[in-house]
PDB file of C-alpha atoms in Angstrom:
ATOM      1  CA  UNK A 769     112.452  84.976  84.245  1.00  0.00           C
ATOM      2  CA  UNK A 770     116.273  84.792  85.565  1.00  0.00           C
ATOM      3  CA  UNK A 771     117.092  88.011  82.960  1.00  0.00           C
ATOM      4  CA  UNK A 772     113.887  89.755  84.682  1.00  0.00           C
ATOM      5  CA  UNK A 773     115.300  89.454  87.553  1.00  0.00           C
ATOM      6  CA  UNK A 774     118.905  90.155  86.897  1.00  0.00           C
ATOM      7  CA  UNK A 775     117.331  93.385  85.045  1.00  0.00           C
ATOM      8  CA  UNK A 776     115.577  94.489  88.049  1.00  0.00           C
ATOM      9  CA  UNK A 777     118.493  93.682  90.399  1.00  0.00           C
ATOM     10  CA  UNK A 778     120.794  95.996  87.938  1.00  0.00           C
ATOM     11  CA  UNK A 779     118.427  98.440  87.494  1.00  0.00           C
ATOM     12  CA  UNK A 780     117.896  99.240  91.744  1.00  0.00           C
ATOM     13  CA  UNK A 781     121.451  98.881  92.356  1.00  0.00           C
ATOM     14  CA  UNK A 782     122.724 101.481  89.897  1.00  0.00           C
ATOM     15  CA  UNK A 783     120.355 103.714  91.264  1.00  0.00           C
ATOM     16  CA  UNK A 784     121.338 104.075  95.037  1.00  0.00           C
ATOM     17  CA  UNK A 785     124.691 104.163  93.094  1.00  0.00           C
ATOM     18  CA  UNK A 786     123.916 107.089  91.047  1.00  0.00           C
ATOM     19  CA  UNK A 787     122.393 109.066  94.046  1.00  0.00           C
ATOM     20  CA  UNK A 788     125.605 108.185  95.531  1.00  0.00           C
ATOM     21  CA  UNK A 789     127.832 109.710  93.256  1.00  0.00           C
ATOM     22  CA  UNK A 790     125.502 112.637  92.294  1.00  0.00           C
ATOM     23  CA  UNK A 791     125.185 113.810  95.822  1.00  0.00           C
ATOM     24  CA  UNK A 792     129.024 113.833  95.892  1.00  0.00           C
ATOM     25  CA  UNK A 793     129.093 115.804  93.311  1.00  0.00           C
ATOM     26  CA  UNK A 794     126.747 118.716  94.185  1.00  0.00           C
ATOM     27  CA  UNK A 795     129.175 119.729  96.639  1.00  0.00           C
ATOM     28  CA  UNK A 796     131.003 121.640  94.359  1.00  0.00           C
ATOM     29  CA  UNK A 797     130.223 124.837  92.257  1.00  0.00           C
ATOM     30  CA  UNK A 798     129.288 125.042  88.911  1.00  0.00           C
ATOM     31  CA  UNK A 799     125.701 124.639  87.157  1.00  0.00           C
ATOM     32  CA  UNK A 800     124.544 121.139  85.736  1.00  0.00           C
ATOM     33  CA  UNK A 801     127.309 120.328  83.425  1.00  0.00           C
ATOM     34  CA  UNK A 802     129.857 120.984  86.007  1.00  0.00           C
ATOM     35  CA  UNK A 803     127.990 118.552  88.082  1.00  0.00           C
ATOM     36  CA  UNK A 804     127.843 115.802  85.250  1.00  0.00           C
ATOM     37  CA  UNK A 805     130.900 116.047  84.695  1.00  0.00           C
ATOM     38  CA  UNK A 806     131.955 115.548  88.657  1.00  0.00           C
ATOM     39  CA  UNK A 807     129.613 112.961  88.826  1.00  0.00           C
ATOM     40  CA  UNK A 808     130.996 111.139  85.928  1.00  0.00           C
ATOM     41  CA  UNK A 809     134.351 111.037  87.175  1.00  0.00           C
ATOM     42  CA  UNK A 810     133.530 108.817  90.356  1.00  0.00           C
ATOM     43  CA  UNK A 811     133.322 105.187  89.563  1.00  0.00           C
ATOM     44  CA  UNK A 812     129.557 104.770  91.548  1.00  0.00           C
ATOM     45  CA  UNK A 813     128.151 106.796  88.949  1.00  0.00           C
ATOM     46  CA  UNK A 814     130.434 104.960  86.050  1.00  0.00           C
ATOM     47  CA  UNK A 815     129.525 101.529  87.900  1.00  0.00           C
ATOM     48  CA  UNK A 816     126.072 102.411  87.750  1.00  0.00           C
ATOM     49  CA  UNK A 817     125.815 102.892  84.140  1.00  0.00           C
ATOM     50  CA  UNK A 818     127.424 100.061  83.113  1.00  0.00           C
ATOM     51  CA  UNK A 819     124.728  98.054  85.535  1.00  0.00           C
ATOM     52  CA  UNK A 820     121.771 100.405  83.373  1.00  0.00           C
ATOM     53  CA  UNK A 821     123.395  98.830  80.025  1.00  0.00           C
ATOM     54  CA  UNK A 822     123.222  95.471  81.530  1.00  0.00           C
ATOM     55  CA  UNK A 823     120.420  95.938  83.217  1.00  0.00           C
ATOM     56  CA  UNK A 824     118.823  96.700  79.444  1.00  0.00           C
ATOM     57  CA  UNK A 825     119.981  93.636  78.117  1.00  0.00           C
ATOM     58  CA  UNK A 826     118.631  91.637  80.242  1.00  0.00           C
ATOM     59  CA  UNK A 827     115.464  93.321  79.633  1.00  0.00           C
ATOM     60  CA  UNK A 828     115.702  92.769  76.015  1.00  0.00           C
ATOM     61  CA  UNK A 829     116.215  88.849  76.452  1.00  0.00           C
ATOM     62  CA  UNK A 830     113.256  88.472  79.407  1.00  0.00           C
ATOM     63  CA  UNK A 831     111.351  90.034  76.710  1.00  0.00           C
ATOM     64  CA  UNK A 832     112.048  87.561  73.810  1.00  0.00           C
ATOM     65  CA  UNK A 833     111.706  84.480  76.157  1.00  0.00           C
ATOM     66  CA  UNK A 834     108.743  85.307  78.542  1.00  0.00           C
ATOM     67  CA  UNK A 835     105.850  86.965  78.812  1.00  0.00           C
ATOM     68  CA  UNK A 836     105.565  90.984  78.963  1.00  0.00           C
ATOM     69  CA  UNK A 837     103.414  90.585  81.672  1.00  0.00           C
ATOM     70  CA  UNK A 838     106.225  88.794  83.443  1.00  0.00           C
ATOM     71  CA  UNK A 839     108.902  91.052  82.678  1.00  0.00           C
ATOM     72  CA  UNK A 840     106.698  93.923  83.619  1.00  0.00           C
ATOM     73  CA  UNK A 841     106.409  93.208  87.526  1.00  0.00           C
ATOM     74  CA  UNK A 842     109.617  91.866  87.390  1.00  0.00           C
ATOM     75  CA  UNK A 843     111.066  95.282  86.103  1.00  0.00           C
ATOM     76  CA  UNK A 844     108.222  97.245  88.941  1.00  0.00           C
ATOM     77  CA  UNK A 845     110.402  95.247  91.321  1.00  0.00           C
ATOM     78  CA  UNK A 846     113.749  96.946  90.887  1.00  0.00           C
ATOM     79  CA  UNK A 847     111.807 100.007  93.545  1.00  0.00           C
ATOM     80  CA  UNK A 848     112.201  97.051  95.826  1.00  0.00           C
ATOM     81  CA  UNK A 849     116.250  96.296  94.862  1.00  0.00           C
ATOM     82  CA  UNK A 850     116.689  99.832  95.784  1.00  0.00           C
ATOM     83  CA  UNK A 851     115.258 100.115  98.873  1.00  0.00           C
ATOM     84  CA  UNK A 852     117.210  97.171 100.527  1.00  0.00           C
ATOM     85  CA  UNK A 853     120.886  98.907  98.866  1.00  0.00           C
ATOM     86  CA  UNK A 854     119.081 101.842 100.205  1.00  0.00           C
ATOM     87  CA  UNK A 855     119.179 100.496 103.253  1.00  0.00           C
ATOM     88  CA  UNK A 856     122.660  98.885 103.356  1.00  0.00           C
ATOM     89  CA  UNK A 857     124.912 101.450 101.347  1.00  0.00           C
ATOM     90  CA  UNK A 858     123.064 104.769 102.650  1.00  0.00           C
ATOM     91  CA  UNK A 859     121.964 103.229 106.214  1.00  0.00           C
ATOM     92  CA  UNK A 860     118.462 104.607 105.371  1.00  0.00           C
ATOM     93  CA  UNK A 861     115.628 103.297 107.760  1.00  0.00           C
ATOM     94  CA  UNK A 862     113.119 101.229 106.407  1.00  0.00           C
ATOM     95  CA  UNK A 863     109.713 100.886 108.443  1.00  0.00           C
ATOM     96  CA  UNK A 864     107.950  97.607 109.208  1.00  0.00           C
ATOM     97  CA  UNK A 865     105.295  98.357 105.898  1.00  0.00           C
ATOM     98  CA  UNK A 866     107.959  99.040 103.600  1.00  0.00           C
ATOM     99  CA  UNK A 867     109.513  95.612 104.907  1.00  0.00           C
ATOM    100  CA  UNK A 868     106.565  93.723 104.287  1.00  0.00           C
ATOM    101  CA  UNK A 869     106.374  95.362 100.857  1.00  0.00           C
ATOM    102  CA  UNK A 870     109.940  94.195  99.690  1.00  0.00           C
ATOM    103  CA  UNK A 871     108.152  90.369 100.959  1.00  0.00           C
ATOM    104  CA  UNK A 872     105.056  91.115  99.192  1.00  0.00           C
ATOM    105  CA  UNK A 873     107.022  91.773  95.974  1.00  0.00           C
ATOM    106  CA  UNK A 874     109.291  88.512  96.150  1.00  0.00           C
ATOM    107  CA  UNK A 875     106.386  86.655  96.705  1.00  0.00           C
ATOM    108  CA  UNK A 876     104.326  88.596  93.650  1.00  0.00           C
ATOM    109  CA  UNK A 877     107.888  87.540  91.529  1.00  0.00           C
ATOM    110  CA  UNK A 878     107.941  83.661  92.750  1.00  0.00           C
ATOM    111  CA  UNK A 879     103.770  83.606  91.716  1.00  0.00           C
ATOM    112  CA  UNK A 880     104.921  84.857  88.757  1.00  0.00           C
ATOM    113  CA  UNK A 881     107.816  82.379  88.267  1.00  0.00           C
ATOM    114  CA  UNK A 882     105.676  79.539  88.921  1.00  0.00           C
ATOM    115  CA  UNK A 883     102.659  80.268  86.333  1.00  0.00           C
ATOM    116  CA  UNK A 884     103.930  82.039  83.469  1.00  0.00           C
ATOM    117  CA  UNK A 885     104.142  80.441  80.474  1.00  0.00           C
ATOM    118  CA  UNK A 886     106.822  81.435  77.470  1.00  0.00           C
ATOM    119  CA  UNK A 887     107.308  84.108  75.410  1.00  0.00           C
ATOM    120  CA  UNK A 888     103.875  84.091  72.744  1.00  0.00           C
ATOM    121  CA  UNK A 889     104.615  83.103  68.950  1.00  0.00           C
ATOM    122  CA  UNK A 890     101.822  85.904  67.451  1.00  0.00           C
ATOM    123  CA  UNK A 891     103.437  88.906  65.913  1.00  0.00           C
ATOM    124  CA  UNK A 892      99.966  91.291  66.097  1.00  0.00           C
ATOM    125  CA  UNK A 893      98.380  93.024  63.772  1.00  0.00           C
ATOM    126  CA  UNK A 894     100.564  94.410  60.602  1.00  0.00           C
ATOM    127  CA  UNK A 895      99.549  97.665  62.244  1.00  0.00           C
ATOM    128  CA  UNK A 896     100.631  96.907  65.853  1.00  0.00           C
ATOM    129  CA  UNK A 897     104.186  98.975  65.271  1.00  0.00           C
ATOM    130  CA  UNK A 898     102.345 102.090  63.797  1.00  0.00           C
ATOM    131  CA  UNK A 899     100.129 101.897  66.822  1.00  0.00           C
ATOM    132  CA  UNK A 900     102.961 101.529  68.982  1.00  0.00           C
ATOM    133  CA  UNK A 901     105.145 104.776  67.232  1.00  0.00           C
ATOM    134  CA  UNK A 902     101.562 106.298  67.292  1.00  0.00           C
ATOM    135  CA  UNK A 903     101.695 106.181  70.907  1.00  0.00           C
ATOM    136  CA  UNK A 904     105.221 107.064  71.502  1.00  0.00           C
ATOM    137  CA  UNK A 905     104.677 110.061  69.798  1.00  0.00           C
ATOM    138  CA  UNK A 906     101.640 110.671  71.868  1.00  0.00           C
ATOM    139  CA  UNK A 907     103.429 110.270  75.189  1.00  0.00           C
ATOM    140  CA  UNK A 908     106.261 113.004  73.935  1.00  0.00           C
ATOM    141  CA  UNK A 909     102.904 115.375  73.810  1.00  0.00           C
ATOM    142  CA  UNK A 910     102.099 115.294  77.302  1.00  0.00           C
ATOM    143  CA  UNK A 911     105.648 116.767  78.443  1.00  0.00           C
ATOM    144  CA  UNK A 912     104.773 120.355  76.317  1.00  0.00           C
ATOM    145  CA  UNK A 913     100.930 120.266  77.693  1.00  0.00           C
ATOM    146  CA  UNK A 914     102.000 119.026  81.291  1.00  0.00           C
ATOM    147  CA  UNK A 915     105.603 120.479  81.787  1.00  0.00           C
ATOM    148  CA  UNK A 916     103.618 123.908  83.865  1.00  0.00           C
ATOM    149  CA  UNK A 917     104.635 124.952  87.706  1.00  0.00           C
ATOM    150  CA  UNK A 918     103.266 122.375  89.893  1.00  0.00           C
ATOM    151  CA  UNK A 919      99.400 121.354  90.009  1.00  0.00           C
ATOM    152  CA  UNK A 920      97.353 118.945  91.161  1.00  0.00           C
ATOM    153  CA  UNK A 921      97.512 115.809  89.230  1.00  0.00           C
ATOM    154  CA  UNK A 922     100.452 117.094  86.960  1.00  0.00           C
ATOM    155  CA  UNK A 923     103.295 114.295  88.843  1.00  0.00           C
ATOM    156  CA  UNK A 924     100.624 111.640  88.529  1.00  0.00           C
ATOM    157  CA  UNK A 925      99.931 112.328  84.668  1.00  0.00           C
ATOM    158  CA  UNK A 926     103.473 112.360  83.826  1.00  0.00           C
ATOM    159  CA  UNK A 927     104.626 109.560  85.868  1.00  0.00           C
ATOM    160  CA  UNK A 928     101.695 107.557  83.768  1.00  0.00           C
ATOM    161  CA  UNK A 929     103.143 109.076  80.965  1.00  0.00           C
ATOM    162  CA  UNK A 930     106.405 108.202  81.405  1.00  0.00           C
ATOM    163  CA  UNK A 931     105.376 104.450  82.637  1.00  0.00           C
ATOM    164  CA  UNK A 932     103.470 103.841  79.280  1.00  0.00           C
ATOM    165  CA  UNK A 933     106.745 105.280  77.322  1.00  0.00           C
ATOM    166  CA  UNK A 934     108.422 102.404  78.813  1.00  0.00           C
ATOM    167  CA  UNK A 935     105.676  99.835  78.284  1.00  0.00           C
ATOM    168  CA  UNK A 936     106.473 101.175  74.043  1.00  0.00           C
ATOM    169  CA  UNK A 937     109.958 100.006  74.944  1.00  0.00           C
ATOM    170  CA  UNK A 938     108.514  96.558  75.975  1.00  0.00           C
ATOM    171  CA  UNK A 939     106.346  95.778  73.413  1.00  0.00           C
ATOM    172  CA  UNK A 940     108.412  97.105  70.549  1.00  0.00           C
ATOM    173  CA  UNK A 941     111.550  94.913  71.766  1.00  0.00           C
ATOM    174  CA  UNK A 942     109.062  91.963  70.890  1.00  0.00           C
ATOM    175  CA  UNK A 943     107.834  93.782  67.660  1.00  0.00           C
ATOM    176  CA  UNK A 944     111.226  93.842  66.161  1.00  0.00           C
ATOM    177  CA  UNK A 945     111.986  90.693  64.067  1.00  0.00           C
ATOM    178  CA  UNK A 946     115.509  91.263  62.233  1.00  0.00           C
ATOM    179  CA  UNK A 947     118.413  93.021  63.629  1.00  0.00           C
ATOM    180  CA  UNK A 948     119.457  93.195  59.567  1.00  0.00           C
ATOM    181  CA  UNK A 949     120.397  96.701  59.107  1.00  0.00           C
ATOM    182  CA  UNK A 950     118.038  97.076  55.898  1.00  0.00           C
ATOM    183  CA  UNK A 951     114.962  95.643  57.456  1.00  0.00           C
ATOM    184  CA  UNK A 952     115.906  97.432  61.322  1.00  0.00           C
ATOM    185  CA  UNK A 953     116.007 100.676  59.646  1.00  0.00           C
ATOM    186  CA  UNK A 954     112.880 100.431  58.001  1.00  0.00           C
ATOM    187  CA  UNK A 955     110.967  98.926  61.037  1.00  0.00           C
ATOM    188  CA  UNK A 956     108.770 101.099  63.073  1.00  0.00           C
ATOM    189  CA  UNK A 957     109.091  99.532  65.902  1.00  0.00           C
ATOM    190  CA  UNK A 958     112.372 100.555  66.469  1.00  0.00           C
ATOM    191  CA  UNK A 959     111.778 104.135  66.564  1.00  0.00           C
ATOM    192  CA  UNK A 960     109.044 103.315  68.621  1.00  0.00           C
ATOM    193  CA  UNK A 961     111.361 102.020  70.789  1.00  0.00           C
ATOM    194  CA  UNK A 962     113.816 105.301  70.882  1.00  0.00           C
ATOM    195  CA  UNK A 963     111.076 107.467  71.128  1.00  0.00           C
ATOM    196  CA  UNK A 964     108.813 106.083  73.533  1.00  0.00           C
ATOM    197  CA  UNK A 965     111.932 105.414  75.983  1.00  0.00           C
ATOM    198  CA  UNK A 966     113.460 109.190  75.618  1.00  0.00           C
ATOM    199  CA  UNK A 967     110.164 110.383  76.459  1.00  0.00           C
ATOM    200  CA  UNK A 968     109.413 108.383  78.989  1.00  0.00           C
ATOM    201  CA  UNK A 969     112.602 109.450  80.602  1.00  0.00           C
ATOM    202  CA  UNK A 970     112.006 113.033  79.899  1.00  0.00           C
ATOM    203  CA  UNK A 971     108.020 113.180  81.223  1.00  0.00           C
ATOM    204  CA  UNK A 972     109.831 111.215  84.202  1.00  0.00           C
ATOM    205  CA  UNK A 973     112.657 113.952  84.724  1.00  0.00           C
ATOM    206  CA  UNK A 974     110.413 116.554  84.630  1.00  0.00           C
ATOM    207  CA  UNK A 975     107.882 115.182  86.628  1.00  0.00           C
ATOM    208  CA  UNK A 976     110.212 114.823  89.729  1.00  0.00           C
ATOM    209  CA  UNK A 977     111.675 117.801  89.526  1.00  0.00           C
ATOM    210  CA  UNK A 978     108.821 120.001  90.916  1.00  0.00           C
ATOM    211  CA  UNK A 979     105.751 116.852  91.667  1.00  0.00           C
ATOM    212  CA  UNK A 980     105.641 114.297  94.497  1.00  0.00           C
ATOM    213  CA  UNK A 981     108.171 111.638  93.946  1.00  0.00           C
ATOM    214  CA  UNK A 982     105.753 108.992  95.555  1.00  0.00           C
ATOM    215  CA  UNK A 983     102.921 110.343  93.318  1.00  0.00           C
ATOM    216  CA  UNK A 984     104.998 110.047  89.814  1.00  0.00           C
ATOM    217  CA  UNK A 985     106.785 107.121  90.305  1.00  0.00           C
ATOM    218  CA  UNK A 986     103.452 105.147  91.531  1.00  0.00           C
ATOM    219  CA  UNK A 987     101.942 106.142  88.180  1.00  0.00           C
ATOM    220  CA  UNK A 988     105.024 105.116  86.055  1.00  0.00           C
ATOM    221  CA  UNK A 989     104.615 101.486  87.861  1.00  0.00           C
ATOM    222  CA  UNK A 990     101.304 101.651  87.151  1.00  0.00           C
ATOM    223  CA  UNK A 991     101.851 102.947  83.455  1.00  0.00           C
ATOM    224  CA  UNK A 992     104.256 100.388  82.342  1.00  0.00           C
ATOM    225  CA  UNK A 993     102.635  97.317  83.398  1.00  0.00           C
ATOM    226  CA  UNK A 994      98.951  97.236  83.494  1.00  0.00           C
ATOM    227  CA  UNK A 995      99.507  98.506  79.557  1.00  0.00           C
ATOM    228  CA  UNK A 996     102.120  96.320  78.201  1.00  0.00           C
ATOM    229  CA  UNK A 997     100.676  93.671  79.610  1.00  0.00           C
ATOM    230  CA  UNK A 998      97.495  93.691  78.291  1.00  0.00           C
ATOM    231  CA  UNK A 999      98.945  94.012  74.778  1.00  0.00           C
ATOM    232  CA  UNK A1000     100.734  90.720  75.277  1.00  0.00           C
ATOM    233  CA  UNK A1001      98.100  88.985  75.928  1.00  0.00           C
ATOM    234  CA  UNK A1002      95.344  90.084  73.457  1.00  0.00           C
ATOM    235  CA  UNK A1003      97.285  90.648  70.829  1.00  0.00           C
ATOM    236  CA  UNK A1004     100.925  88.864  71.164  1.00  0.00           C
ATOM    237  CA  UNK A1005     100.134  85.333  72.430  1.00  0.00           C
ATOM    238  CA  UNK A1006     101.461  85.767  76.023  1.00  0.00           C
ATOM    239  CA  UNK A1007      99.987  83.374  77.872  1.00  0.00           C
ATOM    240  CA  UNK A1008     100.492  81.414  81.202  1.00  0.00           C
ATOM    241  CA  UNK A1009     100.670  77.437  82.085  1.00  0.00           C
ATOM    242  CA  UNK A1010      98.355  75.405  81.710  1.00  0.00           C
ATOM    243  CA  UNK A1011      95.528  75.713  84.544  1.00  0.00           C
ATOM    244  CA  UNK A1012      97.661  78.448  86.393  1.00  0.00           C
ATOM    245  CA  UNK A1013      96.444  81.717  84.606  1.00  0.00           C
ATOM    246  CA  UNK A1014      95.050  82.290  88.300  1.00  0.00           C
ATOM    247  CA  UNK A1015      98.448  82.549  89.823  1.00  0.00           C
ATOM    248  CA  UNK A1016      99.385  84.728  87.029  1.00  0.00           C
ATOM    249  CA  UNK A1017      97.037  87.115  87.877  1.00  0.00           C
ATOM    250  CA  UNK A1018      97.070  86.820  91.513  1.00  0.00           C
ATOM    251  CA  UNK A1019     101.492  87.226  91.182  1.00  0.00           C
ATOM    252  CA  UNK A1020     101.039  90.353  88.820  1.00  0.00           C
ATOM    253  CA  UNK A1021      98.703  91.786  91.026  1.00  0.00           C
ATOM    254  CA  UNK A1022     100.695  91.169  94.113  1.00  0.00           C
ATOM    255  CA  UNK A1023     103.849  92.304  92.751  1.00  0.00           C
ATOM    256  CA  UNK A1024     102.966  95.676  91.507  1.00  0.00           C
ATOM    257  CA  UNK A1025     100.956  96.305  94.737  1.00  0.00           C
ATOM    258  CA  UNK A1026     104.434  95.904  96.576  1.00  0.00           C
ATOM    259  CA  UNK A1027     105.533  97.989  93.988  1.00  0.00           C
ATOM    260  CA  UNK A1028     103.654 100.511  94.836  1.00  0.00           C
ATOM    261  CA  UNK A1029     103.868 100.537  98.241  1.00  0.00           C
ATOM    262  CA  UNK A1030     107.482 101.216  97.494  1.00  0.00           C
ATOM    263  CA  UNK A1031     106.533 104.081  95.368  1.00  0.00           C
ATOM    264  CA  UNK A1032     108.990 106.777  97.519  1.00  0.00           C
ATOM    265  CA  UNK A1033     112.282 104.974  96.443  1.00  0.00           C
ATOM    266  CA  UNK A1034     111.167 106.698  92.756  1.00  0.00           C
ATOM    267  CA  UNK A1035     114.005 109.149  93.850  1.00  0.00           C
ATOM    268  CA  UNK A1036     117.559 108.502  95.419  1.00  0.00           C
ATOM    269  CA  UNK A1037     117.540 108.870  99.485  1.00  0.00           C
ATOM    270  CA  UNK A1038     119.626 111.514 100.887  1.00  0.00           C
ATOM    271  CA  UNK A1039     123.019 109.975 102.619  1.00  0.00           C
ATOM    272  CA  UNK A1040     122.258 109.919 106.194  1.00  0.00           C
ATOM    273  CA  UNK A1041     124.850 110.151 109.120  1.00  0.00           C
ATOM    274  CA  UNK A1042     127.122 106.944 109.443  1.00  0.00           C
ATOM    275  CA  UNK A1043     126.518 107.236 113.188  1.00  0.00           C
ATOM    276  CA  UNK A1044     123.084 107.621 112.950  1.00  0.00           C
ATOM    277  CA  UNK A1045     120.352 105.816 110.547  1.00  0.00           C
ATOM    278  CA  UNK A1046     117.781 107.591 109.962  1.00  0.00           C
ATOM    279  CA  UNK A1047     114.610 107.652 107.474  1.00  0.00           C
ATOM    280  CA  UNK A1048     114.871 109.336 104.094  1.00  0.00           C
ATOM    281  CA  UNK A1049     112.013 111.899 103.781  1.00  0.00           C
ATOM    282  CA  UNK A1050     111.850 111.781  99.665  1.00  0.00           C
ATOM    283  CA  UNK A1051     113.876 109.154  98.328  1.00  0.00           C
ATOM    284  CA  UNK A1052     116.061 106.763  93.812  1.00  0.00           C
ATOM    285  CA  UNK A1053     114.016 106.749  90.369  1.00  0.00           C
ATOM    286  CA  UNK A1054     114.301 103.294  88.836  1.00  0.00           C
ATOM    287  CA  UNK A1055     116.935 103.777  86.036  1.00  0.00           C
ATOM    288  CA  UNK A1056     114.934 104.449  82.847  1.00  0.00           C
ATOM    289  CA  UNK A1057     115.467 101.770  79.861  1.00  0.00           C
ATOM    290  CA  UNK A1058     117.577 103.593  76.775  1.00  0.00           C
TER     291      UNK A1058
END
């Protein structure tokens, strides 16, 4: 549960450090690759990829040592990481609700912490990693059919969409049972894995470019736990201890509702004035697992 965490504390903080840097950097000329490569030259946005990589490996061991379930509201928490480094590094204003949420959240996580169980033993069924590539592929799908000018519902599909491209990510890190070049290669879980996380990131992209932040980012939270999970459990052994599968459910629950209430920190916060704190009308997208 302590590489959960330390996933979702990486994963926040590289994100108010990213906005950092990439608002810097938009105050020069130039079109998108001018503005990559500004941004790449400042040591927030460097710092904040090297916290993503880390971030990812500490995904990758929550996932071989506890529940999905687990490392799926743990992960939903990272919206909750950024708003309080929102709040310290960009001064940005956070209400009484929003508050409570980031409370709501830790409390969800310590539920959590308390009842789950370890990682389940069961591999699936032999089909499992077909089903997962299967769905991968299906997720890639919605960015031609959804990627249109704005419309009702279109954030809210993609951020799902993008949400259960990371839940492939989750389950296919347990899926994959030799890092032995001959049998890796061969495994498809691993592309599940590639191509369920760049599409995830892609439906994501797209979706907060021209939809509600709030609206996407609550369906991505939504998308990549509720899913995951329930694949864990039915068909990967997840369970929780003994007599406590209540508090399992009651943490999970709890946690992602904090999560969502959270939802607006999906995209970075404008810097406000030093002098003068102030609330950030559309705010930082959890960084997306490679």
């Amino acid at each position: 549960m302590m590489c959960a965490l330390g996933a979702a504390v990486c994963f926040g903080t590289a994100t108010v450090l990213q906005a950092v840097a990439a608002r810097a950097a938009s105050d020069g000329g130039g079109g998108d690759a001018a503005l990559l490569l500004r941004a790449v030259r400042q040591w927030r946005y460097l710092a904040g990829l090297g916290l993503d990589g880390l971030g990812f490996l500490f995904q990758i061991a929550a996932l071989r040592s506890v529940p999905i379930y687990a490392v799926g509201a743990a992960l939903a928490s990272s919206l909750a990481v950024t708003a309080v480094v929102a709040a310290r590094l960009l001064r940005v204003r956070l209400s009484r609700t929003e508050w409570a949420a980031v409370g709501v959240v830790c409390a969800g996580l310590a539920m959590l912490g308390l009842a789950a169980g370890t990682e389940g033993e069961e591999s699936g069924p032999p089909a499992l990693p077909w089903v997962m590539l299967g769905a991968a592929g299906g997720v890639l799908l919605l960015w031609p059919a959804w990627n249109r000018p704005a419309g009702r519902g279109r954030a809210l599909v993609l951020g799902l969409g993008a949400g259960f491209g990371f839940g492939v990510v989750e389950v296919a890190v347990r899926l994959i049972d030799s890092l032995a070049p001959s049998e890796l290669l061969t495994d498809p879980a691993l592309y599940a894995l590639v191509l369920g996380g760049g599409a995830a990131f892609l439906l994501l992209t797209s979706a907060l470019q021209r939809g509600s932040v709030t609206t996407a980012t609550a369906g991505m939270v939504i998308g990549e736990t509720i899913g995951p999970a329930l694949v864990g459990v039915l068909w990967l052994g997840d369970r929780t201890r003994e007599g406590f599968a209540w508090l399992a459910v009651l943490g999970f629950a709890v946690a992602v509702a904090g999560a969502l209430a959270l939802a607006r920190f999906g995209e970075a916060p404008q810097p406000a004035d030093a002098s003068k704190p102030q609330r950030a009308p559309e705010p930082p997208v959890r960084p997306s697992p490679p």
